[in-house]
mmCIF file of C-alpha atoms in Angstrom:
data_model
loop_
_atom_site.group_PDB
_atom_site.id
_atom_site.type_symbol
_atom_site.label_atom_id
_atom_site.label_comp_id
_atom_site.label_asym_id
_atom_site.label_seq_id
_atom_site.Cartn_x
_atom_site.Cartn_y
_atom_site.Cartn_z
ATOM 1 C CA MET A 19 0.000 0.000 0.000
ATOM 2 C CA ASN A 20 1.378 3.416 -0.962
ATOM 3 C CA TYR A 21 -1.502 5.471 0.401
ATOM 4 C CA ARG A 22 -0.608 8.516 2.486
ATOM 5 C CA HIS A 23 -3.378 10.720 3.779
ATOM 6 C CA ILE A 24 -1.275 13.901 3.590
ATOM 7 C CA TYR A 25 -2.259 14.160 -0.086
ATOM 8 C CA HIS A 26 -5.951 14.319 0.877
ATOM 9 C CA ALA A 27 -5.926 15.893 4.349
ATOM 10 C CA GLY A 28 -8.549 18.557 4.872
ATOM 11 C CA ASN A 29 -10.544 17.676 1.759
ATOM 12 C CA PHE A 30 -14.338 17.544 1.677
ATOM 13 C CA ALA A 31 -14.402 13.939 2.914
ATOM 14 C CA ASP A 32 -12.240 14.823 5.916
ATOM 15 C CA CYS A 33 -14.446 17.810 6.724
ATOM 16 C CA MET A 34 -17.548 15.637 6.697
ATOM 17 C CA LYS A 35 -16.019 12.778 8.681
ATOM 18 C CA HIS A 36 -14.406 14.977 11.306
ATOM 19 C CA ALA A 37 -17.357 17.306 11.872
ATOM 20 C CA LEU A 38 -19.565 14.256 12.456
ATOM 21 C CA LEU A 39 -16.924 12.608 14.657
ATOM 22 C CA VAL A 40 -16.789 15.640 16.934
ATOM 23 C CA SER A 41 -20.577 15.570 17.234
ATOM 24 C CA LEU A 42 -20.457 11.882 18.197
ATOM 25 C CA LEU A 43 -17.789 12.522 20.820
ATOM 26 C CA HIS A 44 -19.729 15.416 22.329
ATOM 27 C CA SER A 45 -22.517 12.944 23.120
ATOM 28 C CA PHE A 46 -20.116 10.954 25.318
ATOM 29 C CA LEU A 47 -19.240 14.074 27.300
ATOM 30 C CA ARG A 48 -22.808 14.402 28.557
ATOM 31 C CA LYS A 49 -22.134 11.736 31.203
ATOM 32 C CA PRO A 50 -19.276 11.662 33.733
ATOM 33 C CA SER A 51 -18.480 7.970 33.253
ATOM 34 C CA ALA A 52 -15.345 7.101 31.297
ATOM 35 C CA PHE A 53 -15.364 6.224 27.617
ATOM 36 C CA MET A 54 -12.866 4.732 25.189
ATOM 37 C CA VAL A 55 -12.170 5.699 21.580
ATOM 38 C CA LEU A 56 -10.538 3.179 19.234
ATOM 39 C CA ASP A 57 -9.223 4.725 16.005
ATOM 40 C CA THR A 58 -8.276 1.792 13.792
ATOM 41 C CA HIS A 59 -6.632 3.667 10.892
ATOM 42 C CA ALA A 60 -5.125 6.583 12.755
ATOM 43 C CA GLY A 61 -2.557 8.000 10.320
ATOM 44 C CA ILE A 62 -0.083 10.552 11.666
ATOM 45 C CA GLY A 63 -2.620 12.662 13.570
ATOM 46 C CA ARG A 64 -1.731 16.096 12.212
ATOM 47 C CA TYR A 65 -1.028 17.255 8.657
ATOM 48 C CA ASP A 66 0.893 20.282 7.407
ATOM 49 C CA LEU A 67 -1.227 21.737 4.615
ATOM 50 C CA GLN A 68 1.749 23.764 3.405
ATOM 51 C CA SER A 69 3.761 20.594 2.815
ATOM 52 C CA GLU A 70 4.820 19.596 -0.692
ATOM 53 C CA GLU A 71 2.454 16.614 -0.617
ATOM 54 C CA ALA A 72 -0.609 18.616 0.422
ATOM 55 C CA GLU A 73 0.143 21.373 -2.062
ATOM 56 C CA LYS A 74 0.614 18.833 -4.839
ATOM 57 C CA THR A 75 -3.092 17.936 -4.846
ATOM 58 C CA GLY A 76 -4.479 21.062 -3.166
ATOM 59 C CA GLU A 77 -7.570 19.110 -2.134
ATOM 60 C CA TRP A 78 -7.750 20.993 1.166
ATOM 61 C CA ARG A 79 -8.504 24.224 -0.699
ATOM 62 C CA GLU A 80 -11.938 22.870 -1.644
ATOM 63 C CA GLY A 81 -12.500 21.574 1.882
ATOM 64 C CA ILE A 82 -11.170 23.162 5.054
ATOM 65 C CA GLY A 83 -9.892 26.069 2.961
ATOM 66 C CA LEU A 84 -13.482 27.225 2.394
ATOM 67 C CA LEU A 85 -14.537 27.131 6.043
ATOM 68 C CA ALA A 86 -12.415 29.795 7.730
ATOM 69 C CA GLU A 87 -15.233 32.349 7.997
ATOM 70 C CA GLU A 88 -17.864 30.154 9.676
ATOM 71 C CA ALA A 89 -19.895 31.941 12.347
ATOM 72 C CA PRO A 90 -19.875 30.786 15.986
ATOM 73 C CA SER A 91 -23.506 29.730 15.513
ATOM 74 C CA SER A 92 -22.644 27.352 12.671
ATOM 75 C CA PRO A 93 -23.209 23.632 13.288
ATOM 76 C CA LEU A 94 -19.571 23.262 12.164
ATOM 77 C CA ALA A 95 -18.290 25.568 14.918
ATOM 78 C CA PRO A 96 -17.451 22.903 17.568
ATOM 79 C CA TRP A 97 -15.265 21.009 15.108
ATOM 80 C CA LEU A 98 -13.646 24.147 13.671
ATOM 81 C CA ALA A 99 -12.763 25.327 17.180
ATOM 82 C CA LEU A 100 -10.786 22.108 17.656
ATOM 83 C CA VAL A 101 -9.109 22.579 14.264
ATOM 84 C CA ARG A 102 -7.871 25.995 15.409
ATOM 85 C CA GLN A 103 -6.846 24.580 18.799
ATOM 86 C CA ALA A 104 -4.709 21.977 17.022
ATOM 87 C CA GLY A 105 -2.885 24.537 14.879
ATOM 88 C CA GLY A 106 -5.260 25.092 11.998
ATOM 89 C CA PRO A 107 -5.660 26.285 9.381
ATOM 90 C CA ARG A 108 -2.057 25.349 8.465
ATOM 91 C CA PHE A 109 -1.920 22.184 10.559
ATOM 92 C CA TYR A 110 -4.982 20.046 10.037
ATOM 93 C CA PRO A 111 -5.900 17.602 12.849
ATOM 94 C CA GLY A 112 -6.852 14.064 11.911
ATOM 95 C CA SER A 113 -9.329 11.985 13.867
ATOM 96 C CA PRO A 114 -6.930 10.876 16.649
ATOM 97 C CA LEU A 115 -5.877 14.435 17.481
ATOM 98 C CA LEU A 116 -9.479 15.655 17.445
ATOM 99 C CA ALA A 117 -10.451 12.852 19.812
ATOM 100 C CA ALA A 118 -7.456 13.493 22.072
ATOM 101 C CA CYS A 119 -8.431 17.153 22.375
ATOM 102 C CA MET A 120 -11.837 16.085 23.736
ATOM 103 C CA LEU A 121 -10.707 13.493 26.273
ATOM 104 C CA ARG A 122 -11.113 13.990 29.982
ATOM 105 C CA ALA A 123 -8.710 12.504 32.515
ATOM 106 C CA GLN A 124 -10.836 9.341 32.887
ATOM 107 C CA ASP A 125 -11.186 8.706 29.132
ATOM 108 C CA GLN A 126 -8.866 6.778 26.816
ATOM 109 C CA LEU A 127 -7.867 6.873 23.143
ATOM 110 C CA ILE A 128 -6.300 3.859 21.446
ATOM 111 C CA CYS A 129 -4.718 4.504 18.043
ATOM 112 C CA CYS A 130 -3.759 1.774 15.576
ATOM 113 C CA GLU A 131 -1.516 2.457 12.592
ATOM 114 C CA LYS A 132 0.259 -0.314 10.708
ATOM 115 C CA HIS A 133 2.702 1.824 8.702
ATOM 116 C CA PRO A 134 5.889 2.033 10.814
ATOM 117 C CA ASP A 135 6.825 5.601 9.816
ATOM 118 C CA ASP A 136 3.298 6.882 10.442
ATOM 119 C CA LYS A 137 3.138 5.029 13.740
ATOM 120 C CA ARG A 138 6.354 6.702 14.890
ATOM 121 C CA ALA A 139 5.004 10.135 13.947
ATOM 122 C CA LEU A 140 1.812 9.407 15.854
ATOM 123 C CA TYR A 141 3.769 8.188 18.876
ATOM 124 C CA ARG A 142 5.785 11.417 18.937
ATOM 125 C CA LEU A 143 2.585 13.463 18.747
ATOM 126 C CA PHE A 144 1.123 11.772 21.829
ATOM 127 C CA ALA A 145 4.305 11.024 23.781
ATOM 128 C CA GLN A 146 3.247 13.381 26.575
ATOM 129 C CA THR A 147 -0.432 12.391 26.619
ATOM 130 C CA PRO A 148 -0.884 9.637 29.214
ATOM 131 C CA ASN A 149 -4.388 8.510 28.240
ATOM 132 C CA VAL A 150 -3.507 7.996 24.568
ATOM 133 C CA SER A 151 -1.825 4.755 23.449
ATOM 134 C CA VAL A 152 -0.390 4.040 19.997
ATOM 135 C CA HIS A 153 -0.159 0.549 18.491
ATOM 136 C CA GLU A 154 1.585 -0.599 15.317
ATOM 137 C CA ARG A 155 -0.883 -3.237 14.242
ATOM 138 C CA ASP A 156 -3.456 -4.141 11.627
ATOM 139 C CA ALA A 157 -6.822 -2.508 12.226
ATOM 140 C CA TYR A 158 -8.915 -5.627 11.958
ATOM 141 C CA GLU A 159 -6.616 -7.707 14.138
ATOM 142 C CA ALA A 160 -6.765 -4.919 16.710
ATOM 143 C CA LEU A 161 -10.523 -5.349 17.097
ATOM 144 C CA ARG A 162 -10.010 -8.918 18.270
ATOM 145 C CA ALA A 163 -7.064 -8.007 20.492
ATOM 146 C CA LEU A 164 -8.304 -4.808 22.127
ATOM 147 C CA LEU A 165 -12.037 -5.364 22.610
ATOM 148 C CA PRO A 166 -13.804 -5.239 24.943
ATOM 149 C CA PRO A 167 -12.023 -2.314 26.604
ATOM 150 C CA LYS A 168 -10.696 -2.872 30.104
ATOM 151 C CA THR A 169 -11.120 0.663 31.412
ATOM 152 C CA ALA A 170 -14.570 1.768 30.198
ATOM 153 C CA ARG A 171 -18.033 0.423 29.523
ATOM 154 C CA ARG A 172 -18.777 3.031 26.855
ATOM 155 C CA GLY A 173 -16.918 3.513 23.615
ATOM 156 C CA LEU A 174 -16.660 4.778 20.063
ATOM 157 C CA ILE A 175 -14.904 2.777 17.350
ATOM 158 C CA LEU A 176 -13.901 4.581 14.159
ATOM 159 C CA LEU A 177 -12.944 2.562 11.090
ATOM 160 C CA ASP A 178 -11.874 4.604 8.073
ATOM 161 C CA PRO A 179 -9.641 2.456 5.870
ATOM 162 C CA PRO A 180 -7.987 3.979 2.788
ATOM 163 C CA PHE A 181 -9.820 1.604 0.394
ATOM 164 C CA GLU A 182 -6.607 0.961 -1.531
ATOM 165 C CA GLU A 183 -7.091 -2.803 -1.461
ATOM 166 C CA PRO A 184 -9.999 -4.827 -2.917
ATOM 167 C CA GLY A 185 -12.519 -6.284 -0.521
ATOM 168 C CA GLU A 186 -12.527 -3.395 1.950
ATOM 169 C CA PHE A 187 -16.326 -3.225 2.119
ATOM 170 C CA SER A 188 -16.421 -6.932 3.015
ATOM 171 C CA ARG A 189 -13.791 -6.409 5.707
ATOM 172 C CA LEU A 190 -15.891 -3.640 7.240
ATOM 173 C CA ALA A 191 -18.884 -5.965 7.424
ATOM 174 C CA ASP A 192 -16.724 -8.642 9.065
ATOM 175 C CA ALA A 193 -15.366 -6.043 11.469
ATOM 176 C CA LEU A 194 -18.871 -5.181 12.613
ATOM 177 C CA ALA A 195 -19.487 -8.840 13.433
ATOM 178 C CA THR A 196 -16.341 -8.878 15.579
ATOM 179 C CA ILE A 197 -17.383 -5.689 17.380
ATOM 180 C CA ARG A 198 -20.902 -7.016 18.011
ATOM 181 C CA ALA A 199 -19.458 -10.139 19.591
ATOM 182 C CA ARG A 200 -16.993 -8.289 21.817
ATOM 183 C CA PHE A 201 -18.435 -4.817 22.509
ATOM 184 C CA ALA A 202 -22.076 -4.825 21.444
ATOM 185 C CA ASN A 203 -23.073 -1.458 22.918
ATOM 186 C CA ALA A 204 -20.266 0.482 21.213
ATOM 187 C CA VAL A 205 -21.022 3.356 18.895
ATOM 188 C CA VAL A 206 -19.381 2.373 15.602
ATOM 189 C CA ALA A 207 -18.570 4.796 12.780
ATOM 190 C CA LEU A 208 -17.627 3.272 9.409
ATOM 191 C CA TRP A 209 -16.278 5.638 6.755
ATOM 192 C CA TYR A 210 -16.508 4.739 3.077
ATOM 193 C CA PRO A 211 -15.859 6.439 -0.276
ATOM 194 C CA ILE A 212 -18.562 6.947 -2.874
ATOM 195 C CA LYS A 213 -17.327 6.650 -6.438
ATOM 196 C CA HIS A 214 -20.288 4.953 -8.047
ATOM 197 C CA ARG A 215 -23.371 3.501 -6.429
ATOM 198 C CA THR A 216 -23.077 -0.234 -7.105
ATOM 199 C CA PRO A 217 -20.455 -1.082 -4.430
ATOM 200 C CA VAL A 218 -22.149 1.211 -1.900
ATOM 201 C CA ARG A 219 -25.563 -0.370 -2.459
ATOM 202 C CA ALA A 220 -24.040 -3.825 -2.021
ATOM 203 C CA PHE A 221 -22.371 -2.691 1.214
ATOM 204 C CA HIS A 222 -25.639 -1.291 2.557
ATOM 205 C CA THR A 223 -27.442 -4.519 1.670
ATOM 206 C CA ALA A 224 -24.775 -6.601 3.385
ATOM 207 C CA MET A 225 -24.899 -4.464 6.526
ATOM 208 C CA ALA A 226 -28.683 -4.589 6.649
ATOM 209 C CA GLY A 227 -28.464 -8.372 6.447
ATOM 210 C CA THR A 228 -26.174 -8.756 9.460
ATOM 211 C CA GLY A 229 -29.009 -8.566 11.962
ATOM 212 C CA GLN A 230 -27.571 -5.381 13.442
ATOM 213 C CA ARG A 231 -30.227 -2.862 14.435
ATOM 214 C CA ASN A 232 -30.022 0.928 14.674
ATOM 215 C CA ILE A 233 -27.873 1.748 11.614
ATOM 216 C CA LEU A 234 -27.764 5.365 10.404
ATOM 217 C CA VAL A 235 -26.358 6.331 7.009
ATOM 218 C CA THR A 236 -24.937 9.810 6.373
ATOM 219 C CA GLU A 237 -23.553 10.826 2.985
ATOM 220 C CA LEU A 238 -22.205 13.938 1.285
ATOM 221 C CA LEU A 239 -21.994 13.981 -2.520
ATOM 222 C CA MET A 240 -19.881 16.553 -4.306
ATOM 223 C CA ARG A 241 -21.183 15.380 -7.683
ATOM 224 C CA PRO A 242 -23.467 12.608 -8.979
ATOM 225 C CA PRO A 243 -21.809 9.226 -8.325
ATOM 226 C CA HIS A 244 -21.387 8.145 -11.918
ATOM 227 C CA ASP A 245 -17.605 8.125 -12.451
ATOM 228 C CA PRO A 246 -15.903 5.117 -10.791
ATOM 229 C CA ASP A 247 -12.492 6.772 -11.150
ATOM 230 C CA ARG A 248 -13.313 9.811 -8.995
ATOM 231 C CA LEU A 249 -14.114 10.331 -5.349
ATOM 232 C CA ASN A 250 -17.588 11.762 -5.855
ATOM 233 C CA GLY A 251 -18.672 11.646 -2.230
ATOM 234 C CA SER A 252 -18.201 9.980 1.099
ATOM 235 C CA GLY A 253 -20.324 8.260 3.698
ATOM 236 C CA LEU A 254 -20.235 7.639 7.411
ATOM 237 C CA MET A 255 -22.358 4.741 8.616
ATOM 238 C CA VAL A 256 -23.065 4.964 12.341
ATOM 239 C CA ILE A 257 -24.206 1.966 14.367
ATOM 240 C CA ASN A 258 -25.949 2.757 17.661
ATOM 241 C CA PRO A 259 -25.996 6.519 17.029
ATOM 242 C CA PRO A 260 -26.430 8.562 20.223
ATOM 243 C CA TYR A 261 -29.683 10.350 20.954
ATOM 244 C CA GLY A 262 -29.950 13.519 18.860
ATOM 245 C CA PHE A 263 -27.061 12.671 16.547
ATOM 246 C CA ALA A 264 -29.224 12.181 13.457
ATOM 247 C CA GLU A 265 -30.546 15.729 13.804
ATOM 248 C CA ASP A 266 -27.052 17.112 14.397
ATOM 249 C CA ALA A 267 -25.762 15.246 11.349
ATOM 250 C CA GLN A 268 -28.550 16.684 9.217
ATOM 251 C CA ALA A 269 -27.549 20.232 10.213
ATOM 252 C CA ILE A 270 -23.828 19.557 9.705
ATOM 253 C CA LEU A 271 -24.304 18.064 6.246
ATOM 254 C CA ALA A 272 -26.693 20.799 5.165
ATOM 255 C CA ARG A 273 -24.131 23.435 6.099
ATOM 256 C CA LEU A 274 -21.301 21.577 4.370
ATOM 257 C CA LYS A 275 -23.427 21.281 1.226
ATOM 258 C CA THR A 276 -23.910 25.045 1.179
ATOM 259 C CA VAL A 277 -20.345 26.120 1.952
ATOM 260 C CA LEU A 278 -18.558 23.488 -0.127
ATOM 261 C CA GLY A 279 -20.976 23.698 -3.038
ATOM 262 C CA ALA A 280 -21.830 20.012 -2.802
ATOM 263 C CA HIS A 281 -24.341 18.250 -5.027
ATOM 264 C CA ASP A 282 -26.434 16.569 -2.324
ATOM 265 C CA TYR A 283 -26.438 14.981 1.126
ATOM 266 C CA GLU A 284 -28.441 12.355 2.964
ATOM 267 C CA THR A 285 -29.178 11.109 6.460
ATOM 268 C CA SER A 286 -31.392 8.045 6.708
ATOM 269 C CA MET A 287 -31.955 4.991 8.870
ATOM 270 C CA LEU A 288 -30.753 1.926 7.008
ATOM 271 C CA VAL A 289 -32.086 -0.287 9.806
ATOM 272 C CA PRO A 290 -34.304 1.107 12.587
ATOM 273 C CA GLU A 291 -33.621 0.606 16.267
#
């Protein structure tokens, strides 16, 4: 695999995923009891948007680059505040850094990254953060090794693979079965790309057939999903979404559609509770 997220950091798909992730994490902060976050494809945690790699594609310019003037009343404001806290707009925080910024003393973040260089960068980022641990291991193996959590009864699991290898949709479905067996009450967020509809429809059908209840689908389309060679949109499937999240997601996606000039968005229950 030669995928490196620095080429895509801060693009529309990141903006969608991270704004929704922050909303999910805010729901955990409503209660004092500890929670755990498992980020299975963590990357390096923070990305320099002035780097040669980021400038080569310039994808961030059509994503986070359009969001600097959002008002404090915007549904994107909680996420954007964390982006600024982490060094934005130049340094864009990935999902592990966003989660780490929201942890309380009793909470825990576990990051998995199988690329040795990226793992070392992530370890350096969190070297002074005692409730963040970094593992160099395969994401799907980590689910079997690290669940259920030992320190919390509540948790969020984020799976956002790069989809550089065939069969990734099938691996996500298998991952959900592992999570159900080991940590059934977890909130699970599964990110996926939308190039054309056929693979996405098959994924939705497979997930609906697992027997899992309470599955919410959120999607943001930048253009109609007709070209299989382009990233036309992205989705975040959320299992066991917290109370009120569907409404928050609707507001977040509506605002992103307006500011980013997207084609369409959707929030819908794939399987009811």
